[in-house]
Coordinates of C-alpha atoms and ligand atoms in Angstrom, one line a residue:
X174 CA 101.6 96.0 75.8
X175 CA 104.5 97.5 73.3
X176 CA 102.1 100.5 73.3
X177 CA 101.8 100.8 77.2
X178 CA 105.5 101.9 77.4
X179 CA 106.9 105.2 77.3
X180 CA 108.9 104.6 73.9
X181 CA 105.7 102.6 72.3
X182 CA 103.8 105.7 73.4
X183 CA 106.2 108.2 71.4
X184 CA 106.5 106.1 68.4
X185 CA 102.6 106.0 68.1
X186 CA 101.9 109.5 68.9
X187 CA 104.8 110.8 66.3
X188 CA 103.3 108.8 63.4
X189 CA 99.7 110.4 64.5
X190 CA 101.0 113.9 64.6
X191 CA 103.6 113.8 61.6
X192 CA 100.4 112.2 59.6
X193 CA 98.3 114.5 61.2
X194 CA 100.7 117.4 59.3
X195 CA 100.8 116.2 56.3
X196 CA 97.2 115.9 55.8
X197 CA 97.4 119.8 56.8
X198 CA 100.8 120.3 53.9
X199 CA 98.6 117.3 51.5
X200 CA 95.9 119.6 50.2
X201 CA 97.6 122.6 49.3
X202 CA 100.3 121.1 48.0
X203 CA 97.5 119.0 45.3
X204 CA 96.1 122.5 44.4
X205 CA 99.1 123.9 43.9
X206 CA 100.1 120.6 41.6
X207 CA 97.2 121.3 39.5
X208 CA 97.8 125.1 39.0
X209 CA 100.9 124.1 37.6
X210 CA 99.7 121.2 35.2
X211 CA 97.1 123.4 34.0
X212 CA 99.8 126.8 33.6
X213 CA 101.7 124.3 31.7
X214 CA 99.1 123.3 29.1
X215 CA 98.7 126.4 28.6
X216 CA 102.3 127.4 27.9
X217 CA 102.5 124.2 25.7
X218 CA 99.1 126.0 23.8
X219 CA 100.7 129.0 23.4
X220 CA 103.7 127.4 22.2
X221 CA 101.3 125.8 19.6
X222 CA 99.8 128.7 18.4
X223 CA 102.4 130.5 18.0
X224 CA 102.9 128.2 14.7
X225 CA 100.3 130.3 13.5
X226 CA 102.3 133.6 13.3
X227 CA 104.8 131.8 10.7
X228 CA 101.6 131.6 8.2
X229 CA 100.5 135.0 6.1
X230 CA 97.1 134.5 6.9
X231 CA 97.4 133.2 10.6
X232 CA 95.9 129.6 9.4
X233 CA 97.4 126.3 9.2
X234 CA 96.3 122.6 7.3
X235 CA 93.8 120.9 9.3
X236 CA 96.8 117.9 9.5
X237 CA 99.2 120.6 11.1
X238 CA 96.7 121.8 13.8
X239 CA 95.8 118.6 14.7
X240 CA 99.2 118.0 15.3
X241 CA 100.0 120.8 17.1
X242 CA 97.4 120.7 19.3
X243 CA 98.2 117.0 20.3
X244 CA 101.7 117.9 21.3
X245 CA 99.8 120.1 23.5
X246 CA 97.6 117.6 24.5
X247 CA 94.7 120.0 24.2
X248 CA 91.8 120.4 22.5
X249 CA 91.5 124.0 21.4
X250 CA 93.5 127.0 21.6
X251 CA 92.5 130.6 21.3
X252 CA 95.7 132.9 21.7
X253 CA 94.2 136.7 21.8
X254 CA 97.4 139.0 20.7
X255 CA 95.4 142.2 21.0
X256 CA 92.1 143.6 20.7
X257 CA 91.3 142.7 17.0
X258 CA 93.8 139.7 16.6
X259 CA 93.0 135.9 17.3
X260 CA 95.1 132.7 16.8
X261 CA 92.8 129.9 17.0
X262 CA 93.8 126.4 16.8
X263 CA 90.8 123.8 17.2
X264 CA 89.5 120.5 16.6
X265 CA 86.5 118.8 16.6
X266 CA 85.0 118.3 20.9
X267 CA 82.7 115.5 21.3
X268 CA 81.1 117.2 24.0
X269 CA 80.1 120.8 25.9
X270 CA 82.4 122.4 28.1
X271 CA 81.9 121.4 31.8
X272 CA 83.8 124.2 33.6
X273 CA 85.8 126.7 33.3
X274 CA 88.9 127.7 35.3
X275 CA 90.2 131.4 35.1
X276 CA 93.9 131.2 36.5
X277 CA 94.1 135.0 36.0
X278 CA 93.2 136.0 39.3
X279 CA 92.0 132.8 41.3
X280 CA 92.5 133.3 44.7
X281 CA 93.8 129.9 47.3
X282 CA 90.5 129.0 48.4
X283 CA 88.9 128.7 44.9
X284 CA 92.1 126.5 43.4
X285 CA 92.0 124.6 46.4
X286 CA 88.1 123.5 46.5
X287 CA 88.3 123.1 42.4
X288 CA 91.3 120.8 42.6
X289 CA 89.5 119.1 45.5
X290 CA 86.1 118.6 43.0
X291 CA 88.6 117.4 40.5
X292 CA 89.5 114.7 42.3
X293 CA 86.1 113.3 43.0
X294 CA 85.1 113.7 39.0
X295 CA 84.4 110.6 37.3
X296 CA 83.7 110.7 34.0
X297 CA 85.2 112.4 31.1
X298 CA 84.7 115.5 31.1
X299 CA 86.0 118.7 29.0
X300 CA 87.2 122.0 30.5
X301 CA 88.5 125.4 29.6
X302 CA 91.4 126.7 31.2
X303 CA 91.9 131.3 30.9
X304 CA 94.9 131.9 31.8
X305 CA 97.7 134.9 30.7
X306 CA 100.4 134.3 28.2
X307 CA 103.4 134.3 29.2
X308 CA 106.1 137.0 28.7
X309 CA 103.8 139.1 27.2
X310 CA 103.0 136.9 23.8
X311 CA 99.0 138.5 24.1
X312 CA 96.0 139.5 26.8
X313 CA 95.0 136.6 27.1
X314 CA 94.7 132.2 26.4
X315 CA 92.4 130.4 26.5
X316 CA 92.0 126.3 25.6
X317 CA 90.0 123.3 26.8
X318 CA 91.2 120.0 27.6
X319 CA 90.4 116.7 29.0
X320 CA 90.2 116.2 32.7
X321 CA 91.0 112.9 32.9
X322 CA 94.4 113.1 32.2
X323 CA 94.8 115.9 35.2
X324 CA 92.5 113.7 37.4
X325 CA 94.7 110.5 37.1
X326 CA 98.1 113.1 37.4
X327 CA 96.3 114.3 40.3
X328 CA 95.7 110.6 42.0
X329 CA 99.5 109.6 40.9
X330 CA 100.8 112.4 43.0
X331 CA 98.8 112.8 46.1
X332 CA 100.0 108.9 46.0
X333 CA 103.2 110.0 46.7
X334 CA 102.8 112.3 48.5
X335 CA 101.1 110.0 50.9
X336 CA 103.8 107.5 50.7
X337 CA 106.6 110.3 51.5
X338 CA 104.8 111.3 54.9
X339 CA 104.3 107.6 55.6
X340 CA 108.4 107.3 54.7
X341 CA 109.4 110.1 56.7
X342 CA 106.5 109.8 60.3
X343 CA 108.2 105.9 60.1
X344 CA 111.8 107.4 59.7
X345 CA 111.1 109.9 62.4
X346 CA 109.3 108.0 64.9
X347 CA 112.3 105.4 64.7
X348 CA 114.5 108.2 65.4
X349 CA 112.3 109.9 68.2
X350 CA 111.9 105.9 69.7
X351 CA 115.4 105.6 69.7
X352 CA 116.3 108.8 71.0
X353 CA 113.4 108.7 73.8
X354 CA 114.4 105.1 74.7
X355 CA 118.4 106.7 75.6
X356 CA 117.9 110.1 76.8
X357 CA 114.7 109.1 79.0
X358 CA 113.7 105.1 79.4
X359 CA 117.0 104.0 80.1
X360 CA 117.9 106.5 83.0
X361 CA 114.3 106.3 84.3
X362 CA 115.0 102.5 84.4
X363 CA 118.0 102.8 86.1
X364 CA 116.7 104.7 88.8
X365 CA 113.8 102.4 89.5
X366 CA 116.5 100.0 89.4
X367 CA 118.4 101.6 91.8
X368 CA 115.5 102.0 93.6
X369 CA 114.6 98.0 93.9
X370 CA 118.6 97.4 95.0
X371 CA 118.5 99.8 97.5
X372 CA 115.1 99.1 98.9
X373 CA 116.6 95.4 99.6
X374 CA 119.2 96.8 102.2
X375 CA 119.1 100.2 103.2
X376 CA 121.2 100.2 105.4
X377 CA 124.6 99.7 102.2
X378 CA 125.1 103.3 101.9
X379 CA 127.1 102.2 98.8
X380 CA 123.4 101.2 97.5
X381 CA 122.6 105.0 97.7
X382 CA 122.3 106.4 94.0
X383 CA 125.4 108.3 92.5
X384 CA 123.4 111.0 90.5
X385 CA 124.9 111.1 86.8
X386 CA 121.9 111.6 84.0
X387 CA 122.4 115.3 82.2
X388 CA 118.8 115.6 81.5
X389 CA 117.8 118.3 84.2
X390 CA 115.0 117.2 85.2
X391 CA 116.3 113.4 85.6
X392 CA 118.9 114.5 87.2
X393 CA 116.7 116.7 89.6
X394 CA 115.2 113.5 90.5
X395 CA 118.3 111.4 90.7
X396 CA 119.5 114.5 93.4
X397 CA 116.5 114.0 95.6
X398 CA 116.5 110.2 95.3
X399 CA 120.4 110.9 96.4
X400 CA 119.6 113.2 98.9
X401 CA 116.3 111.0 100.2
X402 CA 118.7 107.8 100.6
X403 CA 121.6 108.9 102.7
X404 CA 119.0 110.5 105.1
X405 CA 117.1 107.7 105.4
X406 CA 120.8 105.3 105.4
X407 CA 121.8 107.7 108.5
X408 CA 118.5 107.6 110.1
X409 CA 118.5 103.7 110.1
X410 CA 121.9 103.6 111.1
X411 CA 121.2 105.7 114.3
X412 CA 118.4 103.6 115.3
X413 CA 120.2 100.4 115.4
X414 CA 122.4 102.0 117.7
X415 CA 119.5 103.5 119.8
X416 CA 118.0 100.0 119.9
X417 CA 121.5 98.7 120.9
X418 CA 121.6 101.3 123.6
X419 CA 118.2 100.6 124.4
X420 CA 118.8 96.9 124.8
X421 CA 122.0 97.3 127.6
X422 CA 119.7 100.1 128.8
X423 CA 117.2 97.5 129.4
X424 CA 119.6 94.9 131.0
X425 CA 120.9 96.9 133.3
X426 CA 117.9 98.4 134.9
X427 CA 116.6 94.8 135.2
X428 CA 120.1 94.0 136.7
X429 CA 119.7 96.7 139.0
X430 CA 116.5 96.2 140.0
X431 CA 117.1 93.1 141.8
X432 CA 120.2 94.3 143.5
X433 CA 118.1 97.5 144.6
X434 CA 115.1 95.3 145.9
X435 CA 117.7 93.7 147.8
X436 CA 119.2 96.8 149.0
X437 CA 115.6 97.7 150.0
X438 CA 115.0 94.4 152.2
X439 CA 118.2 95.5 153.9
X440 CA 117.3 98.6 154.5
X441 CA 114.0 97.7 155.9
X442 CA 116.0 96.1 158.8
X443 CA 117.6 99.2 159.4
X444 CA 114.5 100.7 160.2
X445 CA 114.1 99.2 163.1
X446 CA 117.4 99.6 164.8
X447 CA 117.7 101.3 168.3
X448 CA 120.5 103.5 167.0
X449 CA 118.8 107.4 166.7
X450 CA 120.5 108.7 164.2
X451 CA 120.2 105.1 161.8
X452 CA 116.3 105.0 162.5
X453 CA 116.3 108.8 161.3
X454 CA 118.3 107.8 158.3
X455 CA 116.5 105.0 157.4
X456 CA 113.2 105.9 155.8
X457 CA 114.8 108.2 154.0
X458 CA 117.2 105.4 152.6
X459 CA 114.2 103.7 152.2
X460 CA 112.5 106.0 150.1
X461 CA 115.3 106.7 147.8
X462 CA 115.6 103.2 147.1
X463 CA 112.4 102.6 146.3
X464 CA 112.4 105.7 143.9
X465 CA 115.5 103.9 142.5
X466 CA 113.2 100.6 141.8
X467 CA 110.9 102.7 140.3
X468 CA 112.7 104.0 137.6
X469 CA 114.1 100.6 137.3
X470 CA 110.6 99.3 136.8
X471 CA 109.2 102.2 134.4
X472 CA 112.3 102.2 132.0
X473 CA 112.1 98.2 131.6
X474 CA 108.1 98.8 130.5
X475 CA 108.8 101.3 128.6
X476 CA 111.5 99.2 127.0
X477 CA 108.9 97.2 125.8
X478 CA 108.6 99.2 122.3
X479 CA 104.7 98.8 122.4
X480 CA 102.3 98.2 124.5
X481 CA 100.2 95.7 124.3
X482 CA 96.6 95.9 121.9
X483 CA 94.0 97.2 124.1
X484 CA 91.5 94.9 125.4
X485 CA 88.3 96.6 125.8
X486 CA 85.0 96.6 128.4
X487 CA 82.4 98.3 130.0
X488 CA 83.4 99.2 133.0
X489 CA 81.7 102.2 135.2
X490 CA 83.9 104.7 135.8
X491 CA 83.1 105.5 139.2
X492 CA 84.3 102.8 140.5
X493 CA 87.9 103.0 138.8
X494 CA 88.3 106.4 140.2
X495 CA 87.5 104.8 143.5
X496 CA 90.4 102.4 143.5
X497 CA 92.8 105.2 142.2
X498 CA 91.3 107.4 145.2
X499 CA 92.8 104.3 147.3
X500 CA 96.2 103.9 146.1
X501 CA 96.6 107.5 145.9
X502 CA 95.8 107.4 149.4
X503 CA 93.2 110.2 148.5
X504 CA 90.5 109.0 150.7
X505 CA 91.1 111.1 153.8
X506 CA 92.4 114.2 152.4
X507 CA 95.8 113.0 154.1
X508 CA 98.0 115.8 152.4
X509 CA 95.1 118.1 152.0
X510 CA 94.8 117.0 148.8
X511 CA 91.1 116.3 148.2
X512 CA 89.0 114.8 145.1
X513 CA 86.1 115.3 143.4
X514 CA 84.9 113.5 140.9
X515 CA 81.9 115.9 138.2
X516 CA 80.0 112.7 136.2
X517 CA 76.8 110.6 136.9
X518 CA 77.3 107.7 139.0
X519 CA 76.4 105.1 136.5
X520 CA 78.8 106.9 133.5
X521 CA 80.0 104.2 131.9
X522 CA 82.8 104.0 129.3
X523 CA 83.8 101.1 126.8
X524 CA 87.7 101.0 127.3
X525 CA 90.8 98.6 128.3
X526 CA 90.2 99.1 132.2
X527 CA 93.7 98.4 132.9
X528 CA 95.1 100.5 131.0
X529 CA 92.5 103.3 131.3
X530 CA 93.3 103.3 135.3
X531 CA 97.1 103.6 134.5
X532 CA 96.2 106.5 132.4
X533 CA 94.0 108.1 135.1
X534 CA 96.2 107.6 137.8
X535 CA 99.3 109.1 135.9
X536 CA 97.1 112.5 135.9
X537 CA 95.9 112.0 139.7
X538 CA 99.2 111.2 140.8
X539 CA 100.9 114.4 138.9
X540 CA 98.3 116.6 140.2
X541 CA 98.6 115.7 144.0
X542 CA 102.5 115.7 143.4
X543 CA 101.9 119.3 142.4
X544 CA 99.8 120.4 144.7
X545 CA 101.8 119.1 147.6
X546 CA 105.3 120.0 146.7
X547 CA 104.6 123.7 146.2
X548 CA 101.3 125.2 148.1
X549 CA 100.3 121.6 150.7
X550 CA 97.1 120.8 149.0
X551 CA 94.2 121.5 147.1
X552 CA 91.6 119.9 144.9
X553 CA 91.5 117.7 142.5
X554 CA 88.5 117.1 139.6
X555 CA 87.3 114.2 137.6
X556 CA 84.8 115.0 134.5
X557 CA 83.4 113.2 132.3
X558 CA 81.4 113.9 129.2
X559 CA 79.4 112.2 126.3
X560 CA 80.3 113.9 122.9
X561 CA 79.0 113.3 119.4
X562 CA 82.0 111.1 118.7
X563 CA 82.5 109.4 122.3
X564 CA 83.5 110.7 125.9
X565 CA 85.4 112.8 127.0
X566 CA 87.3 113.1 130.6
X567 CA 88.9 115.6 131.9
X568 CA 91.5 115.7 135.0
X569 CA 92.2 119.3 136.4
X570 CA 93.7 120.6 139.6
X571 CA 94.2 123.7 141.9
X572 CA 98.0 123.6 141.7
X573 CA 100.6 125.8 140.3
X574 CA 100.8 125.2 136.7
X575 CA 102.6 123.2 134.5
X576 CA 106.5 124.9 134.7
X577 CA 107.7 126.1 131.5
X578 CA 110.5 123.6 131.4
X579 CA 108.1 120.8 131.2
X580 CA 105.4 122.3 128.6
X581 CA 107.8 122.2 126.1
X582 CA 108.6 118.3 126.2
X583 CA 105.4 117.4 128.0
X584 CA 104.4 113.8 126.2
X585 CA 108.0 113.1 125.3
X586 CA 109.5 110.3 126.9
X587 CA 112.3 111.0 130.2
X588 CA 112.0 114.5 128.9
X589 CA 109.5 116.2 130.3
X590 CA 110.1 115.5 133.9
X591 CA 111.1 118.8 136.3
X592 CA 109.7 116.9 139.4
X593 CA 112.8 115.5 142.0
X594 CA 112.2 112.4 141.4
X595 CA 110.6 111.8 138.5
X596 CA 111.1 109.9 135.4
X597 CA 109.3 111.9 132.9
X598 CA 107.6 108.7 131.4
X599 CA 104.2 109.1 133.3
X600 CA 102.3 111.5 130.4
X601 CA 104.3 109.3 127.5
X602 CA 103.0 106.4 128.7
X603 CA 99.7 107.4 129.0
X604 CA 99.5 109.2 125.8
X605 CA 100.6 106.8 124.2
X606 CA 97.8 104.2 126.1
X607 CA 95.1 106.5 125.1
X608 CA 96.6 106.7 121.9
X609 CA 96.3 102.8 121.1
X610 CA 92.2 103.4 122.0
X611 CA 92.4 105.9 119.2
X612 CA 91.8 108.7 121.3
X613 CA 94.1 111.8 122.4
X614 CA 95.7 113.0 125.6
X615 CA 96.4 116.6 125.4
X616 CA 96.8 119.5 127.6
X617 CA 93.5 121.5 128.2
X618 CA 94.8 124.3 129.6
X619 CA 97.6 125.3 132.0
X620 CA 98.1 128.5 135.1
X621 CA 99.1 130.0 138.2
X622 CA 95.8 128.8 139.6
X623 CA 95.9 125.3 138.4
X624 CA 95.9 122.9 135.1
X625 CA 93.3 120.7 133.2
X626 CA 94.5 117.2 131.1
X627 CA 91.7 116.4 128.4
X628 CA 91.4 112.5 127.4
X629 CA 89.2 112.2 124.1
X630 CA 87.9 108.2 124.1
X631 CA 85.9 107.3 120.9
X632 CA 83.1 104.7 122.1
X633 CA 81.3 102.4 119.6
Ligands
ATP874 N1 99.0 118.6 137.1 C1 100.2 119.1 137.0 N2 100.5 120.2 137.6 C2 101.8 120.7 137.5 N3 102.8 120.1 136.9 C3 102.6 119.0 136.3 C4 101.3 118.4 136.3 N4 101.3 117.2 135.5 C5 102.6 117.1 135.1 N5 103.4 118.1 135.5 C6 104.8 118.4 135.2 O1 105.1 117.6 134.1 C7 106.2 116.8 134.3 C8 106.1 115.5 133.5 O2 105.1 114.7 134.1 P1 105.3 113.1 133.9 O3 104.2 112.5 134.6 O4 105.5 112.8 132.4 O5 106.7 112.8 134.6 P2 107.0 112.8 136.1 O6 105.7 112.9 136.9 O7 108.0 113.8 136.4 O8 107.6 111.3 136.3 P3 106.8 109.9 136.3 O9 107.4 109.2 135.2 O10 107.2 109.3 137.6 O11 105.4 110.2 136.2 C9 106.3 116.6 135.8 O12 107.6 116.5 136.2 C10 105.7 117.9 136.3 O13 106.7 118.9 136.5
MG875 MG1 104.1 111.6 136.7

């Protein structure tokens, strides 16, 4: 689980990579450990042989040599001053040379693969080591020696070695946790922290995040998160007072409903007075009033957030249009408006027929409104189509056009109306219907010589 966080994942992956490295520093670093034990056996055998030069005839006892080449801890020594002249120290070797290393003029790859070998020898073996003398003592040395002794020297310090990288991956990884857990865990948990305080109430603006890390990017995030809250703390804010507004909105339309549907009682009486000028007056009293109780009516169902979850059934759609040809009062082309309706008799969609015959009589109604406020009349079509993912039905007209004022706004609630009269909640309310179907109400196409609504209904 330790390993799952963002710290346990640094301290693992530093102790990978810094041992990773020194497995890369590890092998050189043996080579170069066994140049230098074998450059200094031979430095020790030229020291020894140079015990030789002391003697007229370059010889020592047998007791001597032996001793001198122990202090070297070699076996033989052959020191060659110049072409004719030889110091030779040697002793008796219990078995053949093995190999031979030439230090003169080995290049890296060669020291490094014959230390590697040396470390996998296991018996004892004897070697001879060529190397120069130093400060110019001869041409060249030469001695053989036990390998062993370099072997184990060998094992003993890639040991350390080993045990340094482990020291120093543990010491840095500790500092890397520690610094990675400060500069990075803690602020990221504060900020999810923040985040869980303020997602409790957003409406506390003093919940919203007071940026502070001096990490950039942190504090690029904490910024945004800032930026995202007080937005978001505004937006809510302005809401609740919408809905408050909404609310009294609500009461007094209903309020004034019933006083208007009153008033409307009333003024039915004054229809029928004898007076002239009152019976002139009076339908048109009557007729404002009722617009009045309209709007009433269409703001408290709008009020009601959402409409309710459609109920669907097969219905056949001829017959709906037929009863919206009634209450439209379409039946006998009374304003010249007439209506025809392009879709077999027996179409049939699977819909919520109540709400699908608010939605169609929204676009009838708007079209014969048209029609009849600007040119007296016109026509009026109904199609409907099967397509690959349902049906289709479209409502166009012979009227003017949509004005430009209303395109803009069109589906938006009390905004889209131009009409005297009108609410502007007809096409919101039945997008929003045809919506809830999972369908779209959208504008086909709109000009001077009439307009087209399209519905798109998907159908199991
Ligand atoms: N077929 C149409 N031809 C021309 N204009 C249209 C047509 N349909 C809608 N409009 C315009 O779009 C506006 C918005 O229509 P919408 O039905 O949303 O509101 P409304 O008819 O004004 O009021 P109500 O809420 O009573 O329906 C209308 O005022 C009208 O100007
Ligand atoms: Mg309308």
């Amino acid at each position: 689980m330790f390993f799952r966080t963002l710290s346990g994942r640094f301290l693992l992956l530093t102790i990978i990579f810094v041992m990773l490295a020194e497995v890369v520093i590890f092998v050189p670093s043996v080579a170069r450990f066994r140049e230098d034990y074998l450059q200094q056996r031979l430095e020790l055998a030229q020291l020894a042989s140079l015990a030789l030069l002391a003697t007229p005839d370059d010889m020592v006892t047998p007791e001597l040599a032996d001793e001198l080449l122990k202090n070297a801890e070699v076996l033989n020594i052959v020191l060659r001053r110049n072409e004719r002249r030889e110091l030779i120290l040697s002793s008796p070797m219990l078995q053949p040379v093995m190999f031979t290393y030439d230090l003169r003029d080995a290049s890296a790859y060669e020291l490094i693969k014959d230390a590697m070998v040396t470390l996998f020898i296991n018996d004892e073996e004897i070697v001879r080591v060529i190397g120069r003398p130093v400060k110019g003592a001869g041409i060249e040395i030469e001695t053989t020696l036990e390998i062993m002794p370099l072997r184990n020297a060998m094992l003993v310090y890639g040991q350390n070695v080993f045990l340094l990288s482990l020291l120093i991956s543990v010491i840095s990884s500790a500092m890397l946790f520690v610094a990675v857990r400060f500069s990075i865990v803690r602020p990221i948990r504060r900020l999810v922290g923040n985040m869980m305080t303020y997602q409790q109430d957003p409406e506390d603006a003093t919940r919203v995040i007071a940026p502070q890390s001096r990490v950039v990017e942190l504090r690029a995030a904490e910024d945004t998160l800032h930026d995202l809250q007080t937005q978001l703390t505004a937006n809510l804010k302005q809401k609740e007072r919408l809905a408050q507004l909404g609310e009294a909105v609500a009461k007094i339309s209903h309020d004034l409903r019933n006083i208007l549907t009153t008033t409307q009682l009333l003024a039915d009486r004054i229809e029928m007075s004898e007076d002239p000028t009152v019976a002139r007056i009076a339908p048109k009293l009557v007729n404002s009033v009722g617009r009045a109780i309209n709007l009433c009516e269409q703001t408290l169902k709008f009020g009601k957030a959402e409409e309710a979850a459609p109920r669907p059934e097969h219905f056949k759609l001829a017959e709906l249009v037929d009863e919206i040809i009634d209450s439209e009062n379409l039946r006998d082309e009374a304003e010249g408006v007439k209506i025809r309706c392009e879709f077999a008799p027996d179409f049939a969609l699977t819909a919520d027929r109540e709400q699908m015959f608010r939605v169609i009589i929204n676009l009838v109604r708007n079209a014969r409104q048209a029609m009849v406020a600007t040119q007296g009349g016109g026509e009026i079509c109904v199609r409907a189509d099967r397509t690959p993912s349902g049906a289709e039905l479209k409502v166009c007209d012979t009227g003017p056009g949509l004005p430009n004022a209303a395109k803009d706004k069109l589906f938006q609630p009390f905004q889209g109306s131009v009409r005297k009269g009108g609410t502007g909640l007809g096409l919101a309310i039945a997008a929003e219907l045809v919506r809830g179907h999972g369908g779209t109400l959208e504008l086909a196409e709109t000009s001077e010589s009439g307009t087209c609504f399209r519905i798109h209904l998907p159908q199991k």
